[in-house]
Amino acid sequence: MGEAAAIRGEATRRRLLEAAVPLIGEAGWHAVTTRMVAQRAGVAPGVVHYHFASVTDLLIAASAGFTRAMLDRFVRELAERPDLDAGLDWMLAEMARYDGADPASLLVAETYLAASRIPRLRDEFAELVADFRARLAGWLADHGAADPEAAATVLGAAVDGLILHRGLDPRLDLAALARPLRSMLRKE
Amino acid sequence: MGEAAAIRGEATRRRLLEAAVPLIGEAGWHAVTTRMVAQRAGVAPGVVHYHFASVTDLLIAASAGFTRAMLDRFVRELAERPDLDAGLDWMLAEMARYDGADPASLLVAETYLAASRIPRLRDEFAELVADFRARLAGWLADHGAADPEAAATVLGAAVDGLILHRGLDPRLDLAALARPLRSMLRKE
DNA sequence: TAGCGTTTTGGGCAAACGTCCAAGACGCTC
DNA sequence: GAGCGTCTTGGACGTTTGCCCAAAACGCTA
């Protein structure tokens, strides 16, 4: 049988996913079309519906995959910071790499919205975020933060919110936020 | 001249805006169509392009108008709270009224995203949010909060972020967040 | 009542959409 | 080289979109 063809097909599938990721951010979830994805992936338009049942299916797979990898990397790198202050500073520096209008930031925001209308995506995304929050709370607890569960919730929400706000005003000074965040985590 | 006609026309224009507001939240910015808005407003499809140059124009006017009124009310009611703790509790209670999947929450999120792609909307929305942040910082300063500028930024971002997160998990306990937020605002 | 300015109507138009499909291309086994 | 399974192609289909426009409706003035 055509084993090489199957491998090549898998590569095409992956290229479609990789092409879809920046497009969701650039054009918006609803504005991504089959032809758009196919063109950026360098394949014929019809190939999308060979590998995916629908455009929505492709977008769900692409956005969930990207977000999962992103959060994973975030938590993994955070774990390497020695204490709360270093972790906080790293988080703020990490966020400074995104201006809120880049494809990665926009993809996450688009996925939040799409999730509110696609149950399957909401379930998957909710699990991702809950897992992220739990791991963040664990790290906070391990490093002596006060009220780690609630603090992780506020911190996680603030990260998403700040990314949105930076889309409106990229000059927003993230480093200046270290002080109030530190107070929040300080015990007693 | 037809003065009554002009008044009636203005009423129709307002009805189109009012019809567009929930639709942006329900269907999503890109999914709102002329015929959809016209039907909900109870008018013929063509009337949209009589009162607005384009669908995008209508959506910009509708979303900006709604957001402005919402933030205004928020700041006005917050000003009535006597101290930081009462203000914080009120904010959390206010947010609990939205489950993150209601049209109002979704409209705000949709507007953030649309703003990233429509310069005119971004400018208008950025001004709204900056003004809100400044007024929130003013209230915090008046009531003795530490680092009011930075705290207002974190607080404002956390509100938006929490609304997004509640769309994924409506059971998220907002009242439990009062403690870390209080710590953040505490002086010293 | 006739004329005028404004608003409203409902259908028409080209363009773009998601999806499908018959035909071809490719690599593999006999 | 023939046959087979998988992947790829490019165009066709019906639907829906934003926008436009001639005609009708309306309230007003003269």
Coordinates of C-alpha atoms (C1' of nucleotides) in Angstrom, one line a residue:
Chain A
M1 CA 0.0 0.0 0.0
G2 CA 1.0 3.7 -0.4
E3 CA 2.7 4.2 2.9
A4 CA 4.8 7.1 1.6
A5 CA 1.6 8.8 0.4
A6 CA 0.1 8.5 3.8
I7 CA 3.2 10.2 5.3
R8 CA 3.0 12.9 2.7
G9 CA -0.7 13.4 3.4
E10 CA 0.0 13.8 7.1
A11 CA 2.6 16.5 6.2
T12 CA 0.0 18.3 4.1
R13 CA -2.5 18.1 6.9
R14 CA 0.1 19.7 9.2
R15 CA 0.8 22.4 6.7
L16 CA -2.9 23.3 6.5
L17 CA -2.9 23.6 10.3
E18 CA 0.2 25.8 10.3
A19 CA -1.2 28.0 7.6
A20 CA -4.5 28.4 9.5
V21 CA -2.9 29.6 12.8
P22 CA -1.7 33.0 11.6
L23 CA -4.7 33.5 9.4
I24 CA -7.1 33.2 12.3
G25 CA -5.2 36.0 14.0
E26 CA -4.8 38.2 10.9
A27 CA -8.3 37.9 9.3
G28 CA -10.4 36.7 12.2
W29 CA -12.1 33.4 12.8
H30 CA -15.1 34.0 10.5
A31 CA -13.1 35.5 7.8
V32 CA -10.8 32.5 7.2
T33 CA -11.8 30.8 4.0
T34 CA -10.9 27.5 2.5
R35 CA -9.2 29.1 -0.5
M36 CA -7.2 31.4 1.8
V37 CA -5.8 28.5 3.9
A38 CA -5.1 26.4 0.8
Q39 CA -3.3 29.2 -1.0
R40 CA -1.0 29.9 2.0
A41 CA -0.3 26.2 2.5
G42 CA 0.5 26.0 -1.2
V43 CA -2.1 23.4 -2.1
A44 CA -5.3 23.2 -4.2
P45 CA -8.5 24.5 -2.6
G46 CA -10.1 21.1 -2.6
V47 CA -7.5 19.5 -0.3
V48 CA -8.9 21.2 2.8
H49 CA -12.1 19.1 2.6
Y50 CA -10.1 16.0 2.0
H51 CA -8.2 16.3 5.3
F52 CA -11.0 18.1 7.3
A53 CA -14.7 17.6 7.4
S54 CA -15.3 21.3 7.4
V55 CA -13.5 24.7 7.7
T56 CA -14.7 24.9 11.3
D57 CA -13.1 21.5 12.1
L58 CA -9.8 22.8 10.7
L59 CA -9.9 26.0 12.7
I60 CA -10.8 24.1 15.9
A61 CA -7.8 21.8 15.5
A62 CA -5.5 24.6 14.6
S63 CA -6.4 27.0 17.4
A64 CA -6.6 24.3 20.1
G65 CA -3.3 22.9 19.0
F66 CA -1.6 26.2 19.0
T67 CA -3.0 27.3 22.4
R68 CA -2.1 24.0 24.0
A69 CA 1.5 24.3 22.9
M70 CA 1.7 28.0 24.0
L71 CA 0.3 27.4 27.5
D72 CA 2.5 24.3 27.9
R73 CA 5.6 26.3 27.1
F74 CA 4.5 29.1 29.4
V75 CA 4.1 26.9 32.4
R76 CA 7.3 25.0 31.7
E77 CA 9.4 28.1 31.5
L78 CA 7.7 29.7 34.5
A79 CA 8.7 26.6 36.5
E80 CA 12.4 27.4 36.0
R81 CA 12.1 30.7 37.9
P82 CA 13.4 30.5 41.4
D83 CA 10.9 32.7 43.3
L84 CA 7.8 34.8 43.0
D85 CA 9.5 38.0 42.1
A86 CA 11.5 36.4 39.4
G87 CA 8.5 34.6 38.1
L88 CA 6.4 37.8 38.0
D89 CA 9.1 39.7 36.2
W90 CA 9.5 36.9 33.7
M91 CA 5.8 36.9 33.0
L92 CA 5.6 40.6 32.4
A93 CA 8.7 40.4 30.1
E94 CA 7.2 37.5 28.3
M95 CA 4.0 39.5 27.7
A96 CA 6.0 42.5 26.5
R97 CA 7.0 40.3 23.5
Y98 CA 3.4 40.5 22.2
D99 CA 1.9 43.9 21.3
G100 CA -1.7 42.6 21.4
A101 CA -2.1 43.0 17.7
D102 CA 0.2 40.1 16.7
P103 CA -1.3 36.9 15.3
A104 CA -0.7 34.9 18.4
S105 CA -2.5 37.3 20.7
L106 CA -5.4 37.7 18.3
L107 CA -5.7 33.9 17.8
V108 CA -6.2 33.4 21.5
A109 CA -8.8 36.1 21.7
E110 CA -10.5 34.8 18.6
T111 CA -10.6 31.3 20.1
Y112 CA -12.3 32.6 23.3
L113 CA -15.0 34.1 21.2
A114 CA -15.4 31.1 18.8
A115 CA -15.5 28.8 21.9
S116 CA -18.6 30.7 23.2
R117 CA -20.5 29.6 20.1
I118 CA -19.0 26.1 19.4
P119 CA -19.6 23.7 22.3
R120 CA -17.0 21.3 21.2
L121 CA -14.3 24.0 21.2
R122 CA -15.5 25.5 24.5
D123 CA -15.1 22.1 26.2
E124 CA -11.6 21.6 24.9
F125 CA -10.6 25.2 25.6
A126 CA -12.1 25.3 29.0
E127 CA -10.1 22.2 30.0
L128 CA -6.9 23.9 28.7
V129 CA -7.5 27.0 30.6
A130 CA -8.5 25.2 33.8
D131 CA -5.4 23.1 33.5
F132 CA -3.2 26.2 33.1
R133 CA -4.8 27.9 36.1
A134 CA -4.3 24.8 38.2
R135 CA -0.6 24.6 37.2
L136 CA -0.1 28.3 37.8
A137 CA -1.8 28.0 41.3
G138 CA 0.5 25.1 42.0
W139 CA 3.6 27.1 41.2
L140 CA 2.3 30.0 43.3
A141 CA 1.7 27.7 46.2
D142 CA 5.1 26.1 45.9
H143 CA 6.7 29.5 46.1
G144 CA 4.8 30.7 49.1
A145 CA 2.2 33.0 47.5
A146 CA -0.9 34.0 49.5
D147 CA -4.2 32.4 48.5
P148 CA -2.7 30.7 45.4
E149 CA -6.0 29.6 43.9
A150 CA -7.6 33.0 43.8
A151 CA -4.4 34.7 42.9
A152 CA -3.9 32.3 40.0
T153 CA -7.4 33.2 38.7
V154 CA -6.8 36.9 38.9
L155 CA -3.3 36.6 37.4
G156 CA -4.5 34.4 34.5
A157 CA -7.4 36.8 33.8
A158 CA -5.1 39.8 34.0
V159 CA -2.7 38.3 31.5
D160 CA -5.5 37.8 28.9
G161 CA -7.0 41.2 29.7
L162 CA -3.7 43.0 29.4
I163 CA -3.1 41.4 26.0
L164 CA -6.5 42.8 24.9
H165 CA -5.7 46.2 26.3
R166 CA -2.3 46.3 24.7
G167 CA -4.0 45.8 21.4
L168 CA -5.5 49.2 21.9
D169 CA -2.5 50.9 23.5
P170 CA 0.8 49.1 22.8
R171 CA 2.7 51.6 24.9
L172 CA 1.0 50.3 28.0
D173 CA 3.9 49.9 30.5
L174 CA 3.9 46.3 31.8
A175 CA 6.9 46.6 34.0
A176 CA 5.1 49.2 36.1
L177 CA 2.5 46.5 37.0
A178 CA 5.0 44.4 39.0
R179 CA 4.5 46.3 42.2
P180 CA 0.7 45.8 42.6
L181 CA 1.0 42.2 41.5
R182 CA 3.7 41.6 44.0
S183 CA 1.5 43.0 46.7
M184 CA -1.3 40.7 45.7
L185 CA 0.9 37.7 46.1
R186 CA 2.6 38.8 49.4
K187 CA 1.4 36.7 52.3
E188 CA -0.6 38.2 55.2
Chain B
M1 CA -40.1 70.4 4.4
G2 CA -40.6 67.0 5.9
E3 CA -39.6 67.6 9.4
A4 CA -41.7 64.7 10.8
A5 CA -40.0 62.5 8.3
A6 CA -36.6 63.4 9.5
I7 CA -37.6 62.6 13.1
R8 CA -39.0 59.3 12.0
G9 CA -35.8 58.6 10.1
E10 CA -33.8 59.3 13.2
A11 CA -35.9 56.8 15.1
T12 CA -35.3 54.2 12.4
R13 CA -31.6 54.8 12.6
R14 CA -31.7 54.3 16.4
R15 CA -33.7 51.1 16.0
L16 CA -31.0 49.8 13.6
L17 CA -28.3 50.5 16.2
E18 CA -30.3 48.9 18.9
A19 CA -30.9 45.8 16.8
A20 CA -27.3 45.5 15.9
V21 CA -26.0 45.5 19.5
P22 CA -27.3 42.1 20.6
L23 CA -26.6 40.6 17.2
I24 CA -22.9 41.4 17.5
G25 CA -22.8 39.4 20.7
E26 CA -25.0 36.6 19.4
A27 CA -23.6 36.0 16.0
G28 CA -20.2 37.7 16.1
W29 CA -19.0 40.8 14.3
H30 CA -18.3 39.2 11.0
A31 CA -21.5 37.2 11.0
V32 CA -23.8 40.2 11.3
T33 CA -25.5 40.8 7.9
T34 CA -27.6 43.7 6.6
R35 CA -30.7 41.5 6.2
M36 CA -30.3 40.2 9.8
V37 CA -30.2 43.6 11.3
A38 CA -33.0 44.9 9.1
Q39 CA -35.3 42.0 10.0
R40 CA -34.7 42.4 13.8
A41 CA -35.3 46.2 13.5
G42 CA -38.5 45.4 11.5
V43 CA -37.5 47.3 8.4
A44 CA -36.7 46.5 4.8
P45 CA -33.1 45.3 4.0
G46 CA -32.3 48.3 1.9
V47 CA -32.8 50.8 4.7
V48 CA -29.5 49.9 6.3
H49 CA -27.5 51.4 3.5
Y50 CA -29.7 54.5 3.5
H51 CA -28.8 55.4 7.1
F52 CA -25.2 53.9 7.1
A53 CA -22.5 53.9 4.4
S54 CA -21.7 50.3 5.1
V55 CA -22.4 47.5 7.5
T56 CA -19.1 48.1 9.2
D57 CA -20.1 51.7 9.8
L58 CA -23.3 50.5 11.5
L59 CA -21.4 48.1 13.7
I60 CA -18.8 50.6 14.7
A61 CA -21.5 53.1 15.8
A62 CA -23.5 50.4 17.6
S63 CA -20.6 48.9 19.5
A64 CA -18.9 52.1 20.4
G65 CA -22.2 53.6 21.6
F66 CA -23.1 50.6 23.7
T67 CA -19.6 50.4 25.3
R68 CA -19.5 54.1 26.1
A69 CA -22.8 53.9 27.9
M70 CA -21.8 50.8 29.8
L71 CA -18.4 52.2 31.0
D72 CA -20.1 55.4 31.9
R73 CA -22.7 53.7 34.1
F74 CA -20.0 51.6 35.6
V75 CA -17.8 54.5 36.7
R76 CA -20.8 56.5 37.9
E77 CA -22.1 53.7 40.1
L78 CA -18.7 52.9 41.4
A79 CA -18.3 56.5 42.6
E80 CA -21.2 55.9 45.0
R81 CA -19.3 53.3 47.0
P82 CA -17.9 54.7 50.2
D83 CA -14.5 52.8 50.4
L84 CA -12.2 50.5 48.6
D85 CA -13.7 47.3 50.1
A86 CA -17.2 48.2 49.2
G87 CA -16.1 49.3 45.7
L88 CA -14.3 46.0 45.1
D89 CA -17.3 43.9 46.4
W90 CA -19.6 45.9 44.2
M91 CA -17.4 45.4 41.1
L92 CA -17.3 41.6 41.7
A93 CA -21.1 41.5 42.3
E94 CA -21.6 43.5 39.1
M95 CA -19.5 41.1 37.1
A96 CA -21.4 38.2 38.5
R97 CA -24.4 39.5 36.6
Y98 CA -22.7 38.5 33.4
D99 CA -21.9 34.9 32.6
G100 CA -19.4 35.6 29.9
A101 CA -21.6 34.2 27.2
D102 CA -24.3 36.9 27.3
P103 CA -24.6 39.4 24.4
A104 CA -23.1 42.3 26.4
S105 CA -19.9 40.4 27.4
L106 CA -19.5 39.1 23.9
L107 CA -20.1 42.4 22.3
V108 CA -17.2 43.9 24.2
A109 CA -14.9 41.1 23.3
E110 CA -15.9 41.3 19.7
T111 CA -15.2 45.0 19.7
Y112 CA -11.7 44.5 21.0
L113 CA -11.0 42.2 18.1
A114 CA -12.7 44.3 15.5
A115 CA -10.7 47.3 16.8
S116 CA -7.5 45.5 16.1
R117 CA -8.4 45.5 12.4
I118 CA -10.3 48.8 12.0
P119 CA -8.1 51.8 12.8
R120 CA -11.0 54.1 13.2
L121 CA -12.7 51.8 15.8
R122 CA -9.4 51.2 17.5
D123 CA -8.8 55.0 18.1
E124 CA -12.3 55.4 19.4
F125 CA -12.2 52.4 21.6
A126 CA -8.7 53.1 22.9
E127 CA -9.9 56.5 24.0
L128 CA -12.9 55.0 25.8
V129 CA -10.7 52.5 27.7
A130 CA -8.0 55.0 28.5
D131 CA -10.7 57.3 29.9
F132 CA -12.2 54.5 31.9
R133 CA -8.8 53.5 33.3
A134 CA -8.1 57.1 34.3
R135 CA -11.4 57.5 36.1
L136 CA -10.9 54.2 37.9
A137 CA -7.4 55.3 38.9
G138 CA -8.9 58.5 40.2
W139 CA -11.4 56.7 42.3
L140 CA -8.7 54.4 43.7
A141 CA -6.5 57.3 44.5
D142 CA -9.3 59.2 46.3
H143 CA -9.9 56.2 48.5
G144 CA -6.3 55.6 49.5
A145 CA -5.3 52.7 47.3
A146 CA -1.6 52.0 46.7
D147 CA -0.1 52.8 43.3
P148 CA -3.5 53.8 41.8
E149 CA -2.4 54.0 38.2
A150 CA -0.8 50.6 38.0
A151 CA -3.6 49.1 40.1
A152 CA -6.3 50.5 37.8
T153 CA -4.5 49.0 34.9
V154 CA -4.4 45.5 36.5
L155 CA -7.9 45.8 37.7
G156 CA -9.3 46.9 34.4
A157 CA -7.5 44.1 32.6
A158 CA -8.6 41.6 35.2
V159 CA -12.2 42.6 34.7
D160 CA -12.0 42.0 30.9
G161 CA -10.0 38.8 31.4
L162 CA -12.4 37.4 34.0
I163 CA -15.3 38.0 31.6
L164 CA -13.5 35.9 29.0
H165 CA -12.7 33.2 31.5
R166 CA -16.3 33.1 32.7
G167 CA -17.4 32.3 29.2
L168 CA -15.5 29.1 29.5
D169 CA -16.5 28.3 33.1
P170 CA -19.5 30.2 34.4
R171 CA -19.1 28.6 37.8
L172 CA -15.9 30.6 38.4
D173 CA -16.3 32.0 41.9
L174 CA -15.8 35.8 41.7
A175 CA -16.4 36.5 45.4
A176 CA -13.3 34.5 46.3
L177 CA -11.2 36.9 44.4
A178 CA -11.9 39.8 46.8
R179 CA -9.0 38.8 49.1
P180 CA -6.1 39.0 46.6
L181 CA -7.6 42.1 45.0
R182 CA -7.8 43.8 48.4
S183 CA -4.2 42.9 49.1
M184 CA -3.2 44.5 45.8
L185 CA -4.8 47.8 46.8
R186 CA -3.6 47.8 50.4
K187 CA -1.0 50.5 51.0
E188 CA 2.5 50.0 52.5
Chain C
dT1 C1' -55.0 69.3 -4.5
dA2 C1' -50.6 69.5 -6.6
dG3 C1' -45.7 69.5 -5.9
dC4 C1' -41.6 68.6 -3.1
dG5 C1' -38.2 66.5 0.0
dT6 C1' -37.3 62.6 2.7
dT7 C1' -37.7 58.0 3.9
dT8 C1' -38.9 53.2 2.8
dT9 C1' -39.4 49.3 -0.1
dG10 C1' -38.1 45.0 -2.4
dG11 C1' -35.8 43.1 -5.8
dG12 C1' -31.3 42.8 -8.8
dC13 C1' -26.4 42.4 -9.3
dA14 C1' -21.7 40.6 -9.2
dA15 C1' -18.6 38.5 -6.0
dA16 C1' -17.3 35.2 -2.7
dC17 C1' -18.5 31.5 0.1
dG18 C1' -18.5 26.1 1.7
dT19 C1' -18.8 21.9 -0.1
dC20 C1' -18.6 18.3 -3.4
dC21 C1' -16.7 15.4 -7.1
dA22 C1' -14.8 13.3 -11.4
dA23 C1' -10.5 13.0 -13.1
dG24 C1' -5.5 12.8 -12.7
dA25 C1' -1.0 12.0 -10.3
dC26 C1' 1.9 9.5 -7.3
dG27 C1' 4.3 5.7 -5.0
dC28 C1' 3.9 1.1 -3.9
dT29 C1' 3.2 -4.2 -4.4
dC30 C1' 3.0 -8.1 -7.4
Chain D
dG1 C1' 4.5 -2.9 -16.6
dA2 C1' -0.2 -3.6 -14.6
dG3 C1' -3.1 -2.8 -10.8
dC4 C1' -4.2 -0.6 -6.5
dG5 C1' -4.8 2.7 -2.7
dT6 C1' -4.0 7.3 -1.3
dC7 C1' -3.6 12.0 -2.1
dT8 C1' -4.2 16.0 -5.1
dT9 C1' -6.3 18.8 -8.6
dG10 C1' -9.4 22.4 -10.4
dG11 C1' -13.7 23.4 -11.6
dA12 C1' -19.0 23.1 -10.6
dC13 C1' -23.0 23.7 -7.6
dG14 C1' -26.3 26.3 -4.9
dT15 C1' -26.3 29.8 -1.3
dT16 C1' -25.4 34.0 0.8
dT17 C1' -23.2 38.2 1.0
dG18 C1' -22.8 43.8 0.6
dC19 C1' -24.3 47.2 -2.0
dC20 C1' -27.3 49.5 -5.3
dC21 C1' -31.4 51.6 -7.4
dA22 C1' -35.9 52.7 -9.5
dA23 C1' -40.3 53.2 -7.7
dA24 C1' -43.6 53.8 -4.0
dA25 C1' -45.1 55.9 0.4
dC26 C1' -45.3 59.5 3.5
dG27 C1' -45.8 64.1 5.6
dC28 C1' -45.4 68.7 4.6
dT29 C1' -46.1 73.5 2.2
dA30 C1' -48.3 76.4 -0.9

